[in-house]
Coordinates of C-alpha atoms in Angstrom, one line a residue:
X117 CA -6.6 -52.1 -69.7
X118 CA -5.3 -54.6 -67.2
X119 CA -3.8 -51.6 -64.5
X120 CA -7.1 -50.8 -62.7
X121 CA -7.4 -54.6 -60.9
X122 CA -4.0 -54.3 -59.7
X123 CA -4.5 -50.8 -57.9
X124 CA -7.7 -52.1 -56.4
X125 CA -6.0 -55.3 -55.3
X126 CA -3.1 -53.1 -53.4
X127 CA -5.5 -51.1 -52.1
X128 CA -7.6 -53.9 -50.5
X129 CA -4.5 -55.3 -49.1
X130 CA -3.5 -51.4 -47.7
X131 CA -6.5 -51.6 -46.2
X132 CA -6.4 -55.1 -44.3
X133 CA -2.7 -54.1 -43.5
X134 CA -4.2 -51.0 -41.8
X135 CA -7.7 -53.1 -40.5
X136 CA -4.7 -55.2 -38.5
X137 CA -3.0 -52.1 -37.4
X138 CA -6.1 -50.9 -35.6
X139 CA -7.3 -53.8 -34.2
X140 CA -3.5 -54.4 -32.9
X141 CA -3.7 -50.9 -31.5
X142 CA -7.3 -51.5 -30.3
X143 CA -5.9 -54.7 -28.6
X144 CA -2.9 -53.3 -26.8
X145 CA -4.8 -50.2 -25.4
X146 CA -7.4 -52.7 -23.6
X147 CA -4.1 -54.6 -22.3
X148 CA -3.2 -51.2 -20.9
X149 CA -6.4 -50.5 -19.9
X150 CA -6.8 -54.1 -17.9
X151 CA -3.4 -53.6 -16.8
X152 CA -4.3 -50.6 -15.7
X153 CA -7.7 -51.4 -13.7
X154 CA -5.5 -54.4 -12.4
X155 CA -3.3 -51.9 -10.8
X156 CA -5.7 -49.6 -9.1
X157 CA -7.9 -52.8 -8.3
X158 CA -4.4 -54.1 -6.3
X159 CA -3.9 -50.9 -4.9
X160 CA -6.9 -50.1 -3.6
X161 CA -7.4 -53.8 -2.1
X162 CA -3.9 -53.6 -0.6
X163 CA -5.0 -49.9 1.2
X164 CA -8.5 -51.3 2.1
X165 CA -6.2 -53.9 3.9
X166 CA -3.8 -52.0 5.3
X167 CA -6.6 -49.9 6.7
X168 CA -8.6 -52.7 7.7
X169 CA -5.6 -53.9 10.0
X170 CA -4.9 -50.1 11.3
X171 CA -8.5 -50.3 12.6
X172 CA -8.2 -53.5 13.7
X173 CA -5.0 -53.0 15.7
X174 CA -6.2 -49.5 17.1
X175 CA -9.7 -50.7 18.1
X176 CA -7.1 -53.7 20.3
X177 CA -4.8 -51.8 21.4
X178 CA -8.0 -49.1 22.6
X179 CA -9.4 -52.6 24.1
X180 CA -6.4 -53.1 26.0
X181 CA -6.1 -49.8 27.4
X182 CA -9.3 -49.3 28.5
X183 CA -9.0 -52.5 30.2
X184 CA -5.6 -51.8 32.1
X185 CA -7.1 -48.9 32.9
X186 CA -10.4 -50.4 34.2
X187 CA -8.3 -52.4 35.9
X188 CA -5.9 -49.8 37.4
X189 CA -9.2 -48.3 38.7
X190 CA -10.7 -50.8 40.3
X191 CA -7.3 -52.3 41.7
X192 CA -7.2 -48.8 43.3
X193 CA -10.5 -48.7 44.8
X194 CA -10.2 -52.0 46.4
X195 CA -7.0 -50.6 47.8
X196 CA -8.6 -47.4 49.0
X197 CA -11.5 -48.8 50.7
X198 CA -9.6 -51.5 52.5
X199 CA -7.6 -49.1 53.5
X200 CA -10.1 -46.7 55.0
X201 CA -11.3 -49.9 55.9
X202 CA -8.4 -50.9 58.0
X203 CA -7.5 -47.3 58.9
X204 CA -11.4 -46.9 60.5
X205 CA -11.6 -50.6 62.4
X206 CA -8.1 -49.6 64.0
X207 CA -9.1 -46.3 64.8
X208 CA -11.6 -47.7 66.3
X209 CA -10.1 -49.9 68.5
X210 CA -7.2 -47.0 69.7
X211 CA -10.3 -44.7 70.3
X212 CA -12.3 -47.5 72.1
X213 CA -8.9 -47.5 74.6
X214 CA -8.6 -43.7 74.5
X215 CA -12.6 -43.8 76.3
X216 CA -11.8 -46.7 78.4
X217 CA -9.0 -44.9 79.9
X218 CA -10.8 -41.9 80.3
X219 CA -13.1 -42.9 82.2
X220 CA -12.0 -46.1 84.3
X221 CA -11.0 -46.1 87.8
X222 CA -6.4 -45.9 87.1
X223 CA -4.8 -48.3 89.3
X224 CA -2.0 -50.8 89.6
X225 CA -3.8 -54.0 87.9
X226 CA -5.0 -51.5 85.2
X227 CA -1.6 -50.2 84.8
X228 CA -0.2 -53.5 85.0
X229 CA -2.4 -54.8 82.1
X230 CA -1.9 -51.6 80.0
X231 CA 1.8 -52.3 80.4
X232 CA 1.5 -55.9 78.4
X233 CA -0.7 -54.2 75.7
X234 CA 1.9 -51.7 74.9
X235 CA 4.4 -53.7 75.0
X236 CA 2.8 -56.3 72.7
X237 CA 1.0 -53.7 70.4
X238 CA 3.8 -51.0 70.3
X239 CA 7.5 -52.3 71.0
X240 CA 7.4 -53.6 68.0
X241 CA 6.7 -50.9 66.2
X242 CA 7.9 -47.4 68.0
X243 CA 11.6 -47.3 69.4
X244 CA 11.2 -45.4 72.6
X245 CA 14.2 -43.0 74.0
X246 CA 13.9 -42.2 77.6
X247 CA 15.2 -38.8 79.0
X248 CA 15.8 -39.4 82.9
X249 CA 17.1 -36.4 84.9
X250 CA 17.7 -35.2 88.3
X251 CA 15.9 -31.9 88.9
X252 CA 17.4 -28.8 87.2
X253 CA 20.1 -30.5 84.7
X254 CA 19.0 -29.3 81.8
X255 CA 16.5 -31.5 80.1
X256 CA 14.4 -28.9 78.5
X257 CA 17.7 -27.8 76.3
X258 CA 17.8 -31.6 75.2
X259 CA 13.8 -31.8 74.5
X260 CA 13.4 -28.6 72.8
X261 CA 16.1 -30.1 69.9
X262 CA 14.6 -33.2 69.3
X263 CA 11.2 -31.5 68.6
X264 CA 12.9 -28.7 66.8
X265 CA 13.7 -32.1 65.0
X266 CA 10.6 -33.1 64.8
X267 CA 10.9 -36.0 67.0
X268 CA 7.6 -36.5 68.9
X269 CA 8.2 -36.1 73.2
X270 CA 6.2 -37.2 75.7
X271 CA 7.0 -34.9 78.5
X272 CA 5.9 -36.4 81.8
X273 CA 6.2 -33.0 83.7
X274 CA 3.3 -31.9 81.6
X275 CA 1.4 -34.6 81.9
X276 CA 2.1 -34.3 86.1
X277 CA 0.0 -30.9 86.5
X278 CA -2.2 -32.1 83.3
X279 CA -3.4 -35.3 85.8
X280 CA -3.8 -32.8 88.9
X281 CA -5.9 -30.2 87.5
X282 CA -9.6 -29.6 88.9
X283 CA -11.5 -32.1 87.4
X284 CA -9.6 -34.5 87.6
X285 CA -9.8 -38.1 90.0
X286 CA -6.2 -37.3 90.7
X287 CA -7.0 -33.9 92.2
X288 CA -10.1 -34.7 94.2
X289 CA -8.1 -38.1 95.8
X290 CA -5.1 -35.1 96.7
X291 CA -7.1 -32.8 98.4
X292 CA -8.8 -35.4 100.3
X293 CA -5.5 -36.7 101.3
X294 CA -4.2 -33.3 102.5
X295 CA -6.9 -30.7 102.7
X296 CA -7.8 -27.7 101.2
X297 CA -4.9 -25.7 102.4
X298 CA -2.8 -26.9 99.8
X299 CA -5.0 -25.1 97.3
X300 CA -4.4 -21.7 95.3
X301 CA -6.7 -18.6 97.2
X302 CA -8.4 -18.8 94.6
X303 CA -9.4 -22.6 94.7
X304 CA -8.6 -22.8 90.6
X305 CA -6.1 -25.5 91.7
X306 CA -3.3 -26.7 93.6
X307 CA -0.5 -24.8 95.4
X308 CA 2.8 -27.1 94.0
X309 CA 5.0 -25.1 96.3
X310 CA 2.5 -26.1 99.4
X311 CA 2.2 -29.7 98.1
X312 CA 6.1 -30.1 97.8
X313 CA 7.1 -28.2 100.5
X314 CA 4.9 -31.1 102.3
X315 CA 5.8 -34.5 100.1
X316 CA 9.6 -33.2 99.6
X317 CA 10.0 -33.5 103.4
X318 CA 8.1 -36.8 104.3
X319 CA 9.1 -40.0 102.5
X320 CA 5.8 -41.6 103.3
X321 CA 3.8 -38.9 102.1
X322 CA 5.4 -38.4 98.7
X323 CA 5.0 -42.4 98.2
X324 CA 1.5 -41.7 98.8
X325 CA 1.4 -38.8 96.1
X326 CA 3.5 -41.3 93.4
X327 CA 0.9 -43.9 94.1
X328 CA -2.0 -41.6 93.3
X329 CA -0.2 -39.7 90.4
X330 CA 2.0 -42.3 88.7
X331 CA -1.2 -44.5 87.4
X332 CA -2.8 -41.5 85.9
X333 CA 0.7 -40.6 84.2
X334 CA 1.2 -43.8 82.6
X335 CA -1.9 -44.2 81.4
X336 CA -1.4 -40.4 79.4
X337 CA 2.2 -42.1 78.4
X338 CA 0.2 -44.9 76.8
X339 CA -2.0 -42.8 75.1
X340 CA 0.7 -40.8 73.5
X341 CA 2.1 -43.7 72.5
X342 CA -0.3 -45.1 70.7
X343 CA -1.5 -42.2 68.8
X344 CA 2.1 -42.0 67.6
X345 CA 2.0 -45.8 66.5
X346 CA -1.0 -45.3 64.8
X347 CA 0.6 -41.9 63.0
X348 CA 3.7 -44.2 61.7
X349 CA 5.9 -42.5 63.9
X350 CA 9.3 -45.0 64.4
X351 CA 10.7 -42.7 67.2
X352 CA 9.2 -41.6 70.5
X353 CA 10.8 -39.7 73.4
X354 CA 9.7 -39.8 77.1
X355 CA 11.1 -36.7 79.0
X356 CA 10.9 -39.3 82.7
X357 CA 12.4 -37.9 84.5
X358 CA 11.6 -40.3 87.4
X359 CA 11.9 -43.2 85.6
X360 CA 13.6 -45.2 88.0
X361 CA 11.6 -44.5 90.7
X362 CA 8.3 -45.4 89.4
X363 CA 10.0 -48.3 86.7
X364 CA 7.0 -48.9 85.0
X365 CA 8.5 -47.4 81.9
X366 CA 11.4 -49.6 82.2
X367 CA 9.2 -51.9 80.0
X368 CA 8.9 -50.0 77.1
X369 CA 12.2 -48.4 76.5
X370 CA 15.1 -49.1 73.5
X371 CA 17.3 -46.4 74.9
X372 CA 18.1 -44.4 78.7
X373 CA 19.3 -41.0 78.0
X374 CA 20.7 -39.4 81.3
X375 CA 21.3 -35.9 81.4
X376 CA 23.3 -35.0 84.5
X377 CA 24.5 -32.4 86.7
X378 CA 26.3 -32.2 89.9
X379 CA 24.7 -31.2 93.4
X380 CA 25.9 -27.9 93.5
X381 CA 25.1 -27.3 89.8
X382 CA 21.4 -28.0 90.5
X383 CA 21.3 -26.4 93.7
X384 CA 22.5 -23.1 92.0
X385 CA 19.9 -23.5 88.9
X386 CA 17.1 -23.9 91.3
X387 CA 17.3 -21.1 93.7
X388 CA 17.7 -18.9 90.6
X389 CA 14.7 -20.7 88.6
X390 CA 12.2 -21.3 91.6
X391 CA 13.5 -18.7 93.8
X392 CA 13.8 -21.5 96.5
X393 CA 16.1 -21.4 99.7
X394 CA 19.4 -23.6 99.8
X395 CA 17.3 -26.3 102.3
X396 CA 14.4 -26.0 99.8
X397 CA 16.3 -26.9 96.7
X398 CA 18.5 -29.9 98.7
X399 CA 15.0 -31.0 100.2
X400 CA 13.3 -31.5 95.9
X401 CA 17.2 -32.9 95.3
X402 CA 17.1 -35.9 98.2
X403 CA 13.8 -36.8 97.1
X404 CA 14.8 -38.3 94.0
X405 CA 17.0 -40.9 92.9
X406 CA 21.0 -39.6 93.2
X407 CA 21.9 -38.6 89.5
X408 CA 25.5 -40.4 90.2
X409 CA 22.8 -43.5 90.6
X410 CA 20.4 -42.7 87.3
X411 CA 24.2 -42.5 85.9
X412 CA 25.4 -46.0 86.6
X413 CA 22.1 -47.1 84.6
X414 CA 22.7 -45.5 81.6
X415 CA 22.5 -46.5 78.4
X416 CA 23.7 -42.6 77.1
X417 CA 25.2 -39.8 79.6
X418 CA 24.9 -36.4 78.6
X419 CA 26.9 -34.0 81.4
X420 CA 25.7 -30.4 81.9
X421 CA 28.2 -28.8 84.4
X422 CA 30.6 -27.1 81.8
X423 CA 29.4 -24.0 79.4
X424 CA 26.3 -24.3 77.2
X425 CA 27.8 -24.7 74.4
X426 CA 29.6 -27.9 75.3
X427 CA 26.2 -29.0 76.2
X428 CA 24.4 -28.3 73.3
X429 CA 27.3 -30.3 71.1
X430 CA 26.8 -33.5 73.3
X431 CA 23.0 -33.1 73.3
X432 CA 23.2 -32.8 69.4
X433 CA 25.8 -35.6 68.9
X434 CA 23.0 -37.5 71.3
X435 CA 20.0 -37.1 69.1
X436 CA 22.1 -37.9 66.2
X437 CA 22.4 -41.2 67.1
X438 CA 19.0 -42.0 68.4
X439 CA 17.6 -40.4 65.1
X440 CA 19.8 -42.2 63.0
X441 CA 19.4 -45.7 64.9
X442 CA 15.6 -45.4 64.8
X443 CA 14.0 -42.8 62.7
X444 CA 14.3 -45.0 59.8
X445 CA 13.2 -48.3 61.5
X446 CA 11.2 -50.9 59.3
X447 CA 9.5 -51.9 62.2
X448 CA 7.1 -48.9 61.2
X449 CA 5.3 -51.4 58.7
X450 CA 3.7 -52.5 61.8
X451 CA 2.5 -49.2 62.8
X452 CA -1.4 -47.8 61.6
X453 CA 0.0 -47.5 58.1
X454 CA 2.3 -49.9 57.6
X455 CA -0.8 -52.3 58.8
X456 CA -2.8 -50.7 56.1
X457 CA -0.5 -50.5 53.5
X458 CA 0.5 -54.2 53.8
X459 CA -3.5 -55.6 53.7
X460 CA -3.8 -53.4 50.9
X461 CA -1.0 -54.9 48.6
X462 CA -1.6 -58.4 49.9
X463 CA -5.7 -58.4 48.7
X464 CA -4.7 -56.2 45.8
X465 CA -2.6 -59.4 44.7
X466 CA -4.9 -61.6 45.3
X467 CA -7.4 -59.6 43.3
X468 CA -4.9 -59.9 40.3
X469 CA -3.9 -63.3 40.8
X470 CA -8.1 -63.9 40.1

């Protein structure tokens, strides 16, 4: 009769072994669980940081371009307008010159005067190659390959019927001098052959001519010259080829380039070029300097009595060695843009430096 306790006793303890069981179970599953939510809590803190300092770093790095770039722009504005700046005001001042040439009465004091403002304003800046000839040597073969070169020329035979056209001071002071028979028929300009068949044969006469022409000349030269400094240019030739007789130009030049040709060698090229008599063509020979002369003063010789081909090598072998001396020159910082570029760099870096 004593059984029944027993079983009930083994079950209760069944039961508390199974109560613990449970509640161990129950206990471990909300470790996971924490353990669990710990996890994910961790994880998603640790993204929300790592995010967080994505943003952070792109919104600086975004803050640092937009400010180079802010600055970029207005580093290259200032540059811009100071240049247009500098570019305008010196513009100015060459077209200021350009008018006050134009219009002003050309003579000695003037040229004088012009002579010390290109040499201050321009030697510095453009290396100047003089071409001197006697008449007929050959000079246009020479000028025609430096501008196929691109190499500016100022040719000074141009700018001698440019100075005597109708219009012109020059023309009215010539036809005062000698009359209106040394017009054409039509009276649309001057007859050269007329004039030089009268200043070829009387010394004092064609001093007279020089005196009236050569001002207005030089004061062309100078304006060529100084639109080519303000262009940048490093290299300008002069096609003079009465350089020594007038030696104004003298001033200016780094280099004398003589082309030359014997008597009989121009004689010949003359009376088949101008269809002139033998006493014509000697006459427009005497009246210049002797070329033997124009020779001795020389910096560069280039001889034009043997076949064209020898001629053309020297000429080329010539302009070779002016380009390559000056083309290049640094001294172009002090031309237009040089001026410009300089200004603008120096008050861009004192922008920066604020």
């Amino acid at each position: 009769m004593s059984s029944p306790p027993q079983h009930a006793s083994t079950r209760r303890q069944r039961c508390s072994i199974l109560s613990l069981l449970i509640t161990f179970s129950l206990f471990i599953e909300i470790i996971i669980v924490v353990v669990i939510v710990v996890v994910i809590t961790i994880i998603i803190i640790v993204v929300v940081v790592v995010v967080v300092v994505v943003v952070v770093i792109a919104i600086i790095i975004i803050i640092v371009v937009v400010f180079v770039i802010i600055v970029i722009i207005v580093v290259v504005v200032v540059v811009v307008v100071i240049t247009i700046f500098v570019v305008i005001v010196i513009f100015a001042f060459f077209f200021l010159i350009f008018v006050v040439a134009s219009f002003i009465v050309v003579n000695d004091v003037i040229v004088d005067v012009m002579i010390i403002v290109v040499v201050i304003i321009i030697i510095v800046a453009v290396a100047v190659a003089l071409i001197v000839t006697g008449i007929a040597c050959g000079k246009s073969t020479v000028t025609a390959e430096l501008e196929k070169r691109g190499i500016p020329v100022v040719d000074c035979d141009k700018l001698s019927r440019k100075v005597v056209e109708p219009g012109h001071a020059v023309f009215d002071k010539i036809v005062k001098k000698h009359g209106e028979d040394i017009l054409l028929p039509d009276k649309s300009g001057l007859d050269r052959q007329k004039l030089g068949d009268i200043v070829f044969k009387d010394a004092e006469k064609r001093r007279e001519l020089t005196a009236m022409v050569g001002p207005a000349i030089f004061m062309e030269i100078t304006k060529a010259l100084l639109y080519n400094f303000a262009v940048g240019t490093s290299l300008v030739v002069i096609d003079a080829p009465t350089l020594y007789e007038t030696e104004h130009l003298l001033y200016l030049v780094s280099e004398v380039i003589v082309v030359a040709a014997s008597q009989e060698t121009q004689v010949k090229r003359i009376k088949e070029r101008d269809g002139l008599t033998e006493e014509q063509a000697m006459d427009r020979i005497k009246a210049q300097m002797p070329v033997e002369e124009k020779v001795k003063r020389a910096d560069i010789v280039i001889r034009n009595d043997d076949s064209l081909e020898s001629f053309q090598k020297q000429a080329n072998e010539v302009i070779e060695q002016i380009e390559a001396k000056y083309k290049y020159s640094l001294f172009v910082l002090w031309s237009l843009p040089g001026i410009a570029l300089i200004a603008s760099i120096i008050v861009g870096a004192q922008f920066l430096r604020r």
